[in-house]
Each structure stands twice: as C-alpha cells, then as structure tokens.
CSV table of C-alpha atoms and ligand atoms in Angstrom, one decimal:
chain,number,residue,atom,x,y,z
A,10,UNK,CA,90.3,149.4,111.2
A,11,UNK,CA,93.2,150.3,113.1
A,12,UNK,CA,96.6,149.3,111.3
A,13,UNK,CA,98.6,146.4,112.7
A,14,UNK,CA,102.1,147.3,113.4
A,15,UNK,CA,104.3,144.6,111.6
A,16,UNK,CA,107.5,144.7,113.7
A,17,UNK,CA,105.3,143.6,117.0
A,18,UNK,CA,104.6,140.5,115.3
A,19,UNK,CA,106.8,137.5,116.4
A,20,UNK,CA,108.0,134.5,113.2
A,21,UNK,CA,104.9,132.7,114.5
A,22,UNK,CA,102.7,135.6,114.4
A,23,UNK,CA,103.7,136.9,111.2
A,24,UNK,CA,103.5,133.6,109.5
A,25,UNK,CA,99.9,133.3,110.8
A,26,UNK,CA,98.9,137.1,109.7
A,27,UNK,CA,100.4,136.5,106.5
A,28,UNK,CA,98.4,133.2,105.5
A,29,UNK,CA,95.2,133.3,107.6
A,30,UNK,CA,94.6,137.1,106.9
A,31,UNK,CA,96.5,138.0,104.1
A,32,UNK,CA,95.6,134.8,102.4
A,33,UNK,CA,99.4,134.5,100.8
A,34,UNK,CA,102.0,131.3,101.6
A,35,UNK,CA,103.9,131.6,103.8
A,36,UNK,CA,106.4,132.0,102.0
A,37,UNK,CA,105.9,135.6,101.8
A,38,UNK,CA,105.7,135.8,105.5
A,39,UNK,CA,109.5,134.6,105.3
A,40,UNK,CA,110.3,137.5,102.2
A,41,UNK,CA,108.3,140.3,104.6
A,42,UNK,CA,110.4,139.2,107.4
A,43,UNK,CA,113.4,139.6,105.8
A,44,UNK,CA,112.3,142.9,105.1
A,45,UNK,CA,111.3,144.0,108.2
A,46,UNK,CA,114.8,143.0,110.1
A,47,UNK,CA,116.3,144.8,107.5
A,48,UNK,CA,114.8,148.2,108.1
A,49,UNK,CA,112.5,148.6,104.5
A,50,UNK,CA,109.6,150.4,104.7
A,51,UNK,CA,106.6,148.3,102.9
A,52,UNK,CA,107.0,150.3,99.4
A,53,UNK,CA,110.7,148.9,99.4
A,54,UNK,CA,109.9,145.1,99.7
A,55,UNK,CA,110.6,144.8,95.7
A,56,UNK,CA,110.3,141.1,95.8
A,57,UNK,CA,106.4,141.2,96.8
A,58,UNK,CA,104.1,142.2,94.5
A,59,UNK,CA,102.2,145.4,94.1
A,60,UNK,CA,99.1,144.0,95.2
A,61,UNK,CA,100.2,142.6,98.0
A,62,UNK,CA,102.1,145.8,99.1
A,63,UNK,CA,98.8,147.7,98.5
A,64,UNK,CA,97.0,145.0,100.9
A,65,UNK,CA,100.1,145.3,104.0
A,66,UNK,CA,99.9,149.4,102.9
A,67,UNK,CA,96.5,149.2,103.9
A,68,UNK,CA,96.4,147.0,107.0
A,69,UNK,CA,100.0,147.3,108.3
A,70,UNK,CA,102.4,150.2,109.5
A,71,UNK,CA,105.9,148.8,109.7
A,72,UNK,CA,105.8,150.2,113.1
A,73,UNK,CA,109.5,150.7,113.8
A,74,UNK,CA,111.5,153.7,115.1
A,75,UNK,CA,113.5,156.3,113.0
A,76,UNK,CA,116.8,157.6,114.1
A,77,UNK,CA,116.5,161.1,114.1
A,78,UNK,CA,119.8,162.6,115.1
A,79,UNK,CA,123.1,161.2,115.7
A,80,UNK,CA,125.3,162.5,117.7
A,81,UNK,CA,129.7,160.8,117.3
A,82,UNK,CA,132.0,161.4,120.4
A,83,UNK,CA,134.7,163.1,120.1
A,84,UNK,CA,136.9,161.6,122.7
A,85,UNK,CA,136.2,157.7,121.7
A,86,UNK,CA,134.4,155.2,119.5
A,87,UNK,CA,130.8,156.2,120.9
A,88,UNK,CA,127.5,157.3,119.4
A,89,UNK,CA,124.2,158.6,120.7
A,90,UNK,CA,121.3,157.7,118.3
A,91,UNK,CA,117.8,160.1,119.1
A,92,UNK,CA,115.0,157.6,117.6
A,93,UNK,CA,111.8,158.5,117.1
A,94,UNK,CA,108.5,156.7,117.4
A,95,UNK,CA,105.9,156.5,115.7
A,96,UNK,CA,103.7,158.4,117.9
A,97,UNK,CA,106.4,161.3,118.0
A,98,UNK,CA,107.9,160.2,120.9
A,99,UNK,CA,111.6,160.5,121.0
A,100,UNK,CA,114.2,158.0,123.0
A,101,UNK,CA,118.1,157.5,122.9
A,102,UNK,CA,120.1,155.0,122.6
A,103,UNK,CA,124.1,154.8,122.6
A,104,UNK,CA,126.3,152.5,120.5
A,105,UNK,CA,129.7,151.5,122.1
A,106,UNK,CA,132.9,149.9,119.5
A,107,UNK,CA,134.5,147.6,121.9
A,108,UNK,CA,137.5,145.4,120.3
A,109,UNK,CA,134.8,142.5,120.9
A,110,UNK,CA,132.2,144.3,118.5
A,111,UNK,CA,129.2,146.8,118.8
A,112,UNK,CA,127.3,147.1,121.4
A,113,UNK,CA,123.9,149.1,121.4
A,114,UNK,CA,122.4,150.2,125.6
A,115,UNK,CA,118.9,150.5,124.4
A,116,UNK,CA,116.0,151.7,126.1
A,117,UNK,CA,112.9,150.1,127.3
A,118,UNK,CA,110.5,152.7,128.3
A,119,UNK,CA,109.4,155.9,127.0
A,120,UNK,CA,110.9,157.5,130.2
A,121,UNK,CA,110.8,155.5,133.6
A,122,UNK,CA,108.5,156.0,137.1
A,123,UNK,CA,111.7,154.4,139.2
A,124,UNK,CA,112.6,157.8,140.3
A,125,UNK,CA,116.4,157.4,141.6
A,126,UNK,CA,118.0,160.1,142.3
A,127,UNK,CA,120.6,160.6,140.4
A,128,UNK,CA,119.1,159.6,136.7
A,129,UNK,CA,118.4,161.6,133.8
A,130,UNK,CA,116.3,159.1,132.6
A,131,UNK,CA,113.6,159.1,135.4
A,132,UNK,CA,112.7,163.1,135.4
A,133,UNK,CA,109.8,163.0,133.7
A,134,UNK,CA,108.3,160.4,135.0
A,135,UNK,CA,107.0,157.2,132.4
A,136,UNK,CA,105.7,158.5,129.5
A,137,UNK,CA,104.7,155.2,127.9
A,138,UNK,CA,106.5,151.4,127.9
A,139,UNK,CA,107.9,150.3,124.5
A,140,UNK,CA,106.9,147.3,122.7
A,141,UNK,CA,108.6,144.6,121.6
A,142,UNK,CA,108.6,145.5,118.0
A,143,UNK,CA,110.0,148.9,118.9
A,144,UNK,CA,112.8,147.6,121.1
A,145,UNK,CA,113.9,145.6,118.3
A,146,UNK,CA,113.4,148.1,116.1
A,147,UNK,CA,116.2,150.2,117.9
A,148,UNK,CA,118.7,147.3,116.7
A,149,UNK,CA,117.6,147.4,113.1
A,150,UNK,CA,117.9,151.0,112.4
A,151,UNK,CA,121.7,150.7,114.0
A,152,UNK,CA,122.4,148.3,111.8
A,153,UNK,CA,121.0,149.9,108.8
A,154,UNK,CA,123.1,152.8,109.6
A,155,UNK,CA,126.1,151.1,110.9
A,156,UNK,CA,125.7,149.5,107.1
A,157,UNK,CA,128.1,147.3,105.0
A,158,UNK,CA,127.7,144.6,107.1
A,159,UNK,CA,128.6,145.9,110.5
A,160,UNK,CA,126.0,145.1,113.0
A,161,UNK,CA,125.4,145.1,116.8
A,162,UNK,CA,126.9,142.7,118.3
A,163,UNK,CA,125.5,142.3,121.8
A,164,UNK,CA,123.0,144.9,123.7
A,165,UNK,CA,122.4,145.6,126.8
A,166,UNK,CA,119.2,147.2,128.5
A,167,UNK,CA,120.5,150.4,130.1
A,168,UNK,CA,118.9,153.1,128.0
A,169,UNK,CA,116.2,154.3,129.9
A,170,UNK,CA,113.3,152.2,131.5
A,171,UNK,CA,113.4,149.6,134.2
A,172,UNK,CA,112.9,146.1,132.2
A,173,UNK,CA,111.1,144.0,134.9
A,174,UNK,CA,108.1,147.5,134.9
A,175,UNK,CA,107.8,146.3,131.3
A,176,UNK,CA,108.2,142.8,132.0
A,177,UNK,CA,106.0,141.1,129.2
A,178,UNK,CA,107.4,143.1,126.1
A,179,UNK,CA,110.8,142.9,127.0
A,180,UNK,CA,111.1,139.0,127.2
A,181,UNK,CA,109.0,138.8,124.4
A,182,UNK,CA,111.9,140.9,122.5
A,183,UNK,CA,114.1,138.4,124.2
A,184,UNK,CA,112.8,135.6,123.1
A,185,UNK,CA,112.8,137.2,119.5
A,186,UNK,CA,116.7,138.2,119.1
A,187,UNK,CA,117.2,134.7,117.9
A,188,UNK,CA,114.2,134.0,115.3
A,189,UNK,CA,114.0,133.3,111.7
A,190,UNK,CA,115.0,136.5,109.8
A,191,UNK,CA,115.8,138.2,112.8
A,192,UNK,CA,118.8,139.9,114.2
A,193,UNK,CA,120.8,137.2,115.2
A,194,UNK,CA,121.8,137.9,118.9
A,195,UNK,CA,122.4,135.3,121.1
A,196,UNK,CA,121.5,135.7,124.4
A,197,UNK,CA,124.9,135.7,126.5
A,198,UNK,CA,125.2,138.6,124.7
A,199,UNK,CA,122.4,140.2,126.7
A,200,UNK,CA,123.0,142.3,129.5
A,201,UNK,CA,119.6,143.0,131.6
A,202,UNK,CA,119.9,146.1,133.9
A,203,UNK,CA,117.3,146.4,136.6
A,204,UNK,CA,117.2,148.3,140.0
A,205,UNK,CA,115.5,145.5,141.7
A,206,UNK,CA,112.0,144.8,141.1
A,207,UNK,CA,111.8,141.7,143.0
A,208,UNK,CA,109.1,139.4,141.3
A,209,UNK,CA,110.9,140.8,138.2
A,210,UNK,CA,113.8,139.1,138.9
A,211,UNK,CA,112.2,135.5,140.3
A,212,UNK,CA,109.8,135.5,137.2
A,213,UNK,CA,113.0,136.2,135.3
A,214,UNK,CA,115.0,133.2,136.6
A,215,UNK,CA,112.5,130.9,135.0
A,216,UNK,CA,112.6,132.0,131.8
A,217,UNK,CA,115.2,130.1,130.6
A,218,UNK,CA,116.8,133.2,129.2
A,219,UNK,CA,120.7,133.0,129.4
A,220,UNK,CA,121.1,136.9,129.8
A,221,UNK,CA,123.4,138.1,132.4
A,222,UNK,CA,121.5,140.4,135.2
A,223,UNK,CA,123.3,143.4,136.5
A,224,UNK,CA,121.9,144.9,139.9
A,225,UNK,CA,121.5,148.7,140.2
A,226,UNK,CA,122.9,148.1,143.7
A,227,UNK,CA,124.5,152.1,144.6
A,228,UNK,CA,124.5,151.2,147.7
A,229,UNK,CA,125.7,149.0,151.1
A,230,UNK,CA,122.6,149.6,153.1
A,231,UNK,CA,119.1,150.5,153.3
A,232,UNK,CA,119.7,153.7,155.0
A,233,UNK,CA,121.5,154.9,152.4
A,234,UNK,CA,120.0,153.5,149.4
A,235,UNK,CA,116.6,154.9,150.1
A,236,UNK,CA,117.8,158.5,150.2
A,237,UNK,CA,118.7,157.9,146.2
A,238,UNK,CA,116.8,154.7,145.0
A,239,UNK,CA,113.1,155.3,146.2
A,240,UNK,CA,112.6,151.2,145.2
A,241,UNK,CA,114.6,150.7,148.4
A,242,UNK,CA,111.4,151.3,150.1
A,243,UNK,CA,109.6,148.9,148.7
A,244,UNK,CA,112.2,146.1,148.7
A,245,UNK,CA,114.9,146.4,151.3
A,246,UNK,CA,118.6,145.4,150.5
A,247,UNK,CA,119.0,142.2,152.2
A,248,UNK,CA,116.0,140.7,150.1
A,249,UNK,CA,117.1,142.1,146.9
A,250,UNK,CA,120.5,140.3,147.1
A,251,UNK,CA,118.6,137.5,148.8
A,252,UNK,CA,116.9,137.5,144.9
A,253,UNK,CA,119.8,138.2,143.5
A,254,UNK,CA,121.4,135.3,144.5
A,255,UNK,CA,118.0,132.6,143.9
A,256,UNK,CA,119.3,133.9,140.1
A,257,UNK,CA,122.5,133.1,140.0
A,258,UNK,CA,122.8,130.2,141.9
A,259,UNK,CA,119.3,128.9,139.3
A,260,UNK,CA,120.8,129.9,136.3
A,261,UNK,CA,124.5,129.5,136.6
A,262,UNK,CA,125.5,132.9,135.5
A,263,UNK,CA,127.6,135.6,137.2
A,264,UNK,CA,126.0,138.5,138.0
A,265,UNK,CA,126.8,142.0,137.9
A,266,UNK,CA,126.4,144.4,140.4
A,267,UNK,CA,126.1,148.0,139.3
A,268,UNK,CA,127.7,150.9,141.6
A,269,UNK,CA,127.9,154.1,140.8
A,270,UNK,CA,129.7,156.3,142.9
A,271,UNK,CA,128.2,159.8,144.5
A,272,UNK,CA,130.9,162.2,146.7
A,273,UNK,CA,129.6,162.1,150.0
A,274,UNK,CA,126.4,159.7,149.4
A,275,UNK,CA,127.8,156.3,149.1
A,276,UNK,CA,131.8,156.6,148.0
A,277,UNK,CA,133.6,156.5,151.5
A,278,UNK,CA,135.8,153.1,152.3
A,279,UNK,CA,133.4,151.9,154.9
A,280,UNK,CA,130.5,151.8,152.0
A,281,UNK,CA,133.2,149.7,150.5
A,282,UNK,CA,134.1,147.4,153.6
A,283,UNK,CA,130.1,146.9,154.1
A,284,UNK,CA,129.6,146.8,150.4
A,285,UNK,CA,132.4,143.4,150.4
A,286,UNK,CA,130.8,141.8,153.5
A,287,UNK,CA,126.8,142.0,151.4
A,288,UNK,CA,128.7,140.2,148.5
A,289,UNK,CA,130.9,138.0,150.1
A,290,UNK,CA,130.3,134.6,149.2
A,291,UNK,CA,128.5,135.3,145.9
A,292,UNK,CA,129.8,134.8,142.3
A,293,UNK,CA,129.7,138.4,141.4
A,294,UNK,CA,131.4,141.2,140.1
A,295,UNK,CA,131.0,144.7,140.4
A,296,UNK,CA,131.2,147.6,138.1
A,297,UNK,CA,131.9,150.6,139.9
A,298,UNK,CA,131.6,153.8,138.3
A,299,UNK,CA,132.0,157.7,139.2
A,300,UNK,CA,128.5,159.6,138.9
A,301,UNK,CA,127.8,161.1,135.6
A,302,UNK,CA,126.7,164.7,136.1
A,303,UNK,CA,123.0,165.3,135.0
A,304,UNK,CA,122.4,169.0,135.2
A,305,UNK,CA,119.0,169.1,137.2
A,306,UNK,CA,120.6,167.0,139.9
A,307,UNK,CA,122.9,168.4,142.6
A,308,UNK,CA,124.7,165.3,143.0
A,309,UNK,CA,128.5,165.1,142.1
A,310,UNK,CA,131.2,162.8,141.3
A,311,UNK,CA,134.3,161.3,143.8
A,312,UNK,CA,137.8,162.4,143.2
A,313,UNK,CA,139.9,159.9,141.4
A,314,UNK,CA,141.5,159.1,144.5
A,315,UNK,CA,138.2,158.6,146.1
A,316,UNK,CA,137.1,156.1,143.3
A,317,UNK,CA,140.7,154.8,143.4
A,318,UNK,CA,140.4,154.4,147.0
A,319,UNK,CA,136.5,152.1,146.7
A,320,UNK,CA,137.9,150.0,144.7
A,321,UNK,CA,141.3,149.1,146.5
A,322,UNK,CA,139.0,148.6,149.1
A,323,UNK,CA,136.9,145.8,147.2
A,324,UNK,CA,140.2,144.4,145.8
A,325,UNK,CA,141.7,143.7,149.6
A,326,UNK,CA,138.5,142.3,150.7
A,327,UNK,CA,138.5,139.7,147.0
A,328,UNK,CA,135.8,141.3,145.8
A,329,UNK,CA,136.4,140.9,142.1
A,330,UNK,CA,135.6,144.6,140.8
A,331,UNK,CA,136.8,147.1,138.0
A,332,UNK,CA,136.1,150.6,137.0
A,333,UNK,CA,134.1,151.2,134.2
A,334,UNK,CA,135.6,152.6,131.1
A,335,UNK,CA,134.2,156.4,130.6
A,336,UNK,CA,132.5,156.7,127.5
A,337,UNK,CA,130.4,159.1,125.6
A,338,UNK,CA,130.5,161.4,128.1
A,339,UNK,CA,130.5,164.4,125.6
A,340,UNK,CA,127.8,163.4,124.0
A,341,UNK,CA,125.7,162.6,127.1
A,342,UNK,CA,125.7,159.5,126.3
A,343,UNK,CA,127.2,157.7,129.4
A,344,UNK,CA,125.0,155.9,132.0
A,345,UNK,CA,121.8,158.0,133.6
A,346,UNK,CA,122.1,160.8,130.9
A,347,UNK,CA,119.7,159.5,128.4
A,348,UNK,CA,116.6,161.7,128.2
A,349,UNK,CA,112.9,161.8,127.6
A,350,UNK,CA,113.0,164.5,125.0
A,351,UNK,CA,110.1,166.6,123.3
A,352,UNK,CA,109.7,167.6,119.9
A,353,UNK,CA,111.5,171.0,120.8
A,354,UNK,CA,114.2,169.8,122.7
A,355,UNK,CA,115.0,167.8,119.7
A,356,UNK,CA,115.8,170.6,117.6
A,357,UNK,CA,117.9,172.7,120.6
B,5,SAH,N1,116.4,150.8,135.2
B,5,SAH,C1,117.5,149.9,135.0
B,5,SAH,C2,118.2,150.2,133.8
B,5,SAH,C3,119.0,151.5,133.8
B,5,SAH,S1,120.6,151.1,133.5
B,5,SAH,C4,118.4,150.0,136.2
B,5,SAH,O1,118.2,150.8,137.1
B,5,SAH,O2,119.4,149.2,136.3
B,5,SAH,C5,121.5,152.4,133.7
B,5,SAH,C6,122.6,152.3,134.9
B,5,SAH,O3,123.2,153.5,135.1
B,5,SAH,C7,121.9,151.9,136.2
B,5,SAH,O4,122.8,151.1,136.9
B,5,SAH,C8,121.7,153.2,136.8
B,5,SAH,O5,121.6,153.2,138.2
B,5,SAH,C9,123.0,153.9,136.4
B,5,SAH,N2,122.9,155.4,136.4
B,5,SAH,C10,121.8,156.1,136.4
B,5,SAH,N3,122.1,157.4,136.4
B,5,SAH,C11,123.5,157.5,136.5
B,5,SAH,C12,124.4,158.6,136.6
B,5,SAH,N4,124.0,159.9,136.6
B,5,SAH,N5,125.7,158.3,136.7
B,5,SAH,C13,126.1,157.0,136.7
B,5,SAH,N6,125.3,156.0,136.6
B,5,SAH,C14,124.0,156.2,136.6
C-alpha cells in the first residue's frame, strides 16, 4: 500500500484519517498536527505512543521537504535555503529580514513551463508541480531553523513556478496557512506572483482569498512583451490588465504590478509614458526593478540613471511606483535566479 504523505492532509483530512483509519480520537489528530507544523519526523512525536507511531510508521511518510544547504548574504539580512524533496528533487527558496518581520519567496513548482525570457527559473522546463503539503512544508522547515521563536512572517509566491499552472494545490495551501495547528499566516500577508494566466486570475477573484496579486507585467505592449514573456501570445496585454482590474475592483485590494527592467528591451522613457497611460486609472502600484543577471541569458541590466530615469517618468505621470530594494544578489537569491537543480549541481 502506498504510504500517505501526512503534510498533504488538511485539519479536516487529518482528523478524518486519524479516527476512521487509524481508529484513535481525535484528539491525536490535534497532538500529530502539532507535530507536523512543527517539523518532527514521526519517531519524534513523544506524546503518541509507540504503537501508534509503529501504525503512522507504517502507513504515513511525513512527506515534507528538508533544507539541504543554506546559503547567508553577505551584503544584507538575506538567505537562500536549497530544500529537498522527497523524491530527490531539489528547490530554493529565499528568506528576506525586513524591519516588519520574515518573509520567505517560496516556490510553487518543481521548475516552471512559462518560459520568459529572462528567468532562471524557467530553463529546464516543469519538472513536476508541488503539493500543498510541500509548499507548506517550505515554511515549517524555515521556522525550525530560524528557531527560538522566530518565524516567517508573511510569504510571498515568487520562488519558482507560476501559481495559477498549479492552481488547485496552491489555494489549497492557502486556505491552510490559517488552520488549527498550522502556521499562523494570515492572508494579507500573502503576496501571489503570477505572469498572467487569465482564468487563473478570474477563478482567483472568487476565492475569497485576501492575498494581494502582483502582475509579472515587464512590459507596455504586446510587441514587446511577446519577444520576453511567451504567455503574451496567448493572452494579449490589454486583456490581462482588463483581468487585472475585474480583481481589484472585486476584491478591494491594490494590486501590484511587477517590472523588471532589461537595457534596451523595455527600459526607455517612452516604455514608461505608455507603461503610465495602461495604468492610469487603476489602484496600483508598481515595483520596478533592474534585471538580475542569470548567466545563460544574454539579457542585461539599465544604468542607474536609466532605472532612475523609468521611474521619474512614472512619478510625473502619478503613477505611484518605487524601486525595489536589491537583495540577495550574492547568493543568487534575488528575483529569476532561483534554479531547478540536480543532485550534482547541489554539491558544486
Ligand atoms: N511565475 C510567477 C512567479 C515568479 S515571481 C510570475 O511570473 O510572476 C518572480 C518575479 O521575478 C516575476 O515578476 C518575474 O517576472 C521576475 N523575474 C524573473 N526573472 C528575473 C530576473 N532575471 N531579473 C528580475 N526579475 C526577474
């Protein structure tokens, strides 16, 4: 019988598995639980008793991820985390210290098939999607190793995979930040990143999820957003902010746009002028940052005048806009560099 992995279960679930096929009270579901969100392997849950760790030995795998390597900035308060799956896969996650707390970019997918350009993320294709167990999984083992009594704060779903092309799993996980015995993140402290999957985003808005969606945007037209974003093909500009906009106006929130600035792709004042007159009229604001080199890709980042320049541009036209803080860039940790990475890259 093939073992059921703990960590995928939601409260519900678990309470259910525990009593109808464990045959114990549910009261054990609750003392497993606690367990779980706290990282213990099934030998460690002392308060069960032997038997009962020899049954959930027998049927269950924790089913979690392991972080593997850690990797601490140099330059600021950032760290990349390599977790490993239990299928041997490897992803990477960052963990930012903000003044406002910790905040972990986790991934989504094994990988991702979105292509763009200019991503590290996307080069070898999808490998697999991540459940929801795993996902959450990612936040336990921070906070196990972030340890006396530090924890992440808020997340935020730019590690690498496109959400909405693992739609299911990842508002499952949603749903589950909040449960009994979980790890108590609210959802305005949820940033979803997507690069516009359009029935993502309208199935989204009526969720009821409070998260705040960001828009891998890059770009002020379609001509130049296909050259980097192959989604562009399949969803042109003016509907994807057409989307964007159902969300925000349905759900109240502000939304983010995301822009990351290329030399010679997408950086020049005019991008910005037609990037203002796209926005104008909606309550959003944009994060504009300079490319992050990824060494396969022959794309480069603007001058510091140039990035100066985009965003002055924005500012005269009242689009509210700011540059986003560098970080991790040492480690490759900073937006587009995380990696699919094998077993021998690992050790490299
Ligand atoms: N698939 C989602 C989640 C990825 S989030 C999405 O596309 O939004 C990561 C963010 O970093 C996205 O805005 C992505 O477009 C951006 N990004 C990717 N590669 C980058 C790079 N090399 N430099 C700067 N930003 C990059």
């Amino acid at each position: 019988m093939e073992k059921v992995a703990l960590m995928d279960f939601s409260y519900e679930e678990l309470c259910a598995f525990v009593v109808e096929e464990l045959g114990e009270s549910k009261f054990r579901a609750d003392q497993i639980g606690q367990w779980l969100y706290r990282g213990a392997e099934i030998e460690e849950m002392k308060n069960l008793s032997k038997d009962l760790r020899a049954k959930l030995s027998d049927r269950c795998i924790v089913g979690g991820v392991k972080i593997v390597k850690t990797l601490k900035s140099q330059h600021d308060d950032t760290q990349k985390f390599l977790f490993e799956l239990r299928d041997g896969e490897l992803i990477e996650g960052v963990l930012m210290g903000y003044h406002h707390g910790h905040t972990l970019c986790m991934s989504t997918q094994v990988g991702c098939r979105m292509g763009c350009a200019f991503c590290a993320s996307t080069l070898d294709g999808l490998v697999r999607n991540l459940t929801a167990g795993e996902m959450l999984s990612q936040i336990v083992a921070v906070n196990k190793e972030l340890g006396g009594g530090r924890h992440v704060d808020n997340i935020v779903l730019m590690g690498s995979g496109e959400p909405f092309d693992n739609y299911d799993q990842v508002v499952s996980m949603l749903r589950r930040l909040n449960e009994k015995n979980s790890v108590g993140i609210g959802l305005r402290n949820v940033s979803l990143s997507t690069c516009g999957l359009i029935p993502g985003i309208d199935r989204f808005k009526k969720e009821g999820l409070p998260v705040t969606l960001c828009l891998s945007l890059h770009a002020p037209n379609d001509q130049i957003r296909n050259k980097i974003m192959p989604v562009s093909c399949a969803y042109n500009i003016k509907d994807t902010i057409a989307a964007f906009a159902r969300y925000i106006d349905e759900t109240g929130r502000r939304g983010i746009i995301e822009y990351s600035l290329i030399s010679g792709v997408n950086d020049s004042v005019e991008c910005a002028a037609e990037l203002s007159r796209l926005l104008r009229g909606l309550r959003v604001h944009v994060n504009v940052i300079a490319l992050n080199p990824v060494k396969e890709r022959d794309l480069n980042a603007p001058t510091a005048a140039r990035v100066q320049a985009f965003l002055k541009e924005l500012e005269n036209r009242h689009i509210s806009a700011t540059r986003r803080r560098l970080m991790g860039e040492d480690i490759e940790g900073a937006c587009g560099q995380l990696r699919h990475k094998t077993k021998q890259e690992q050790n490299a």
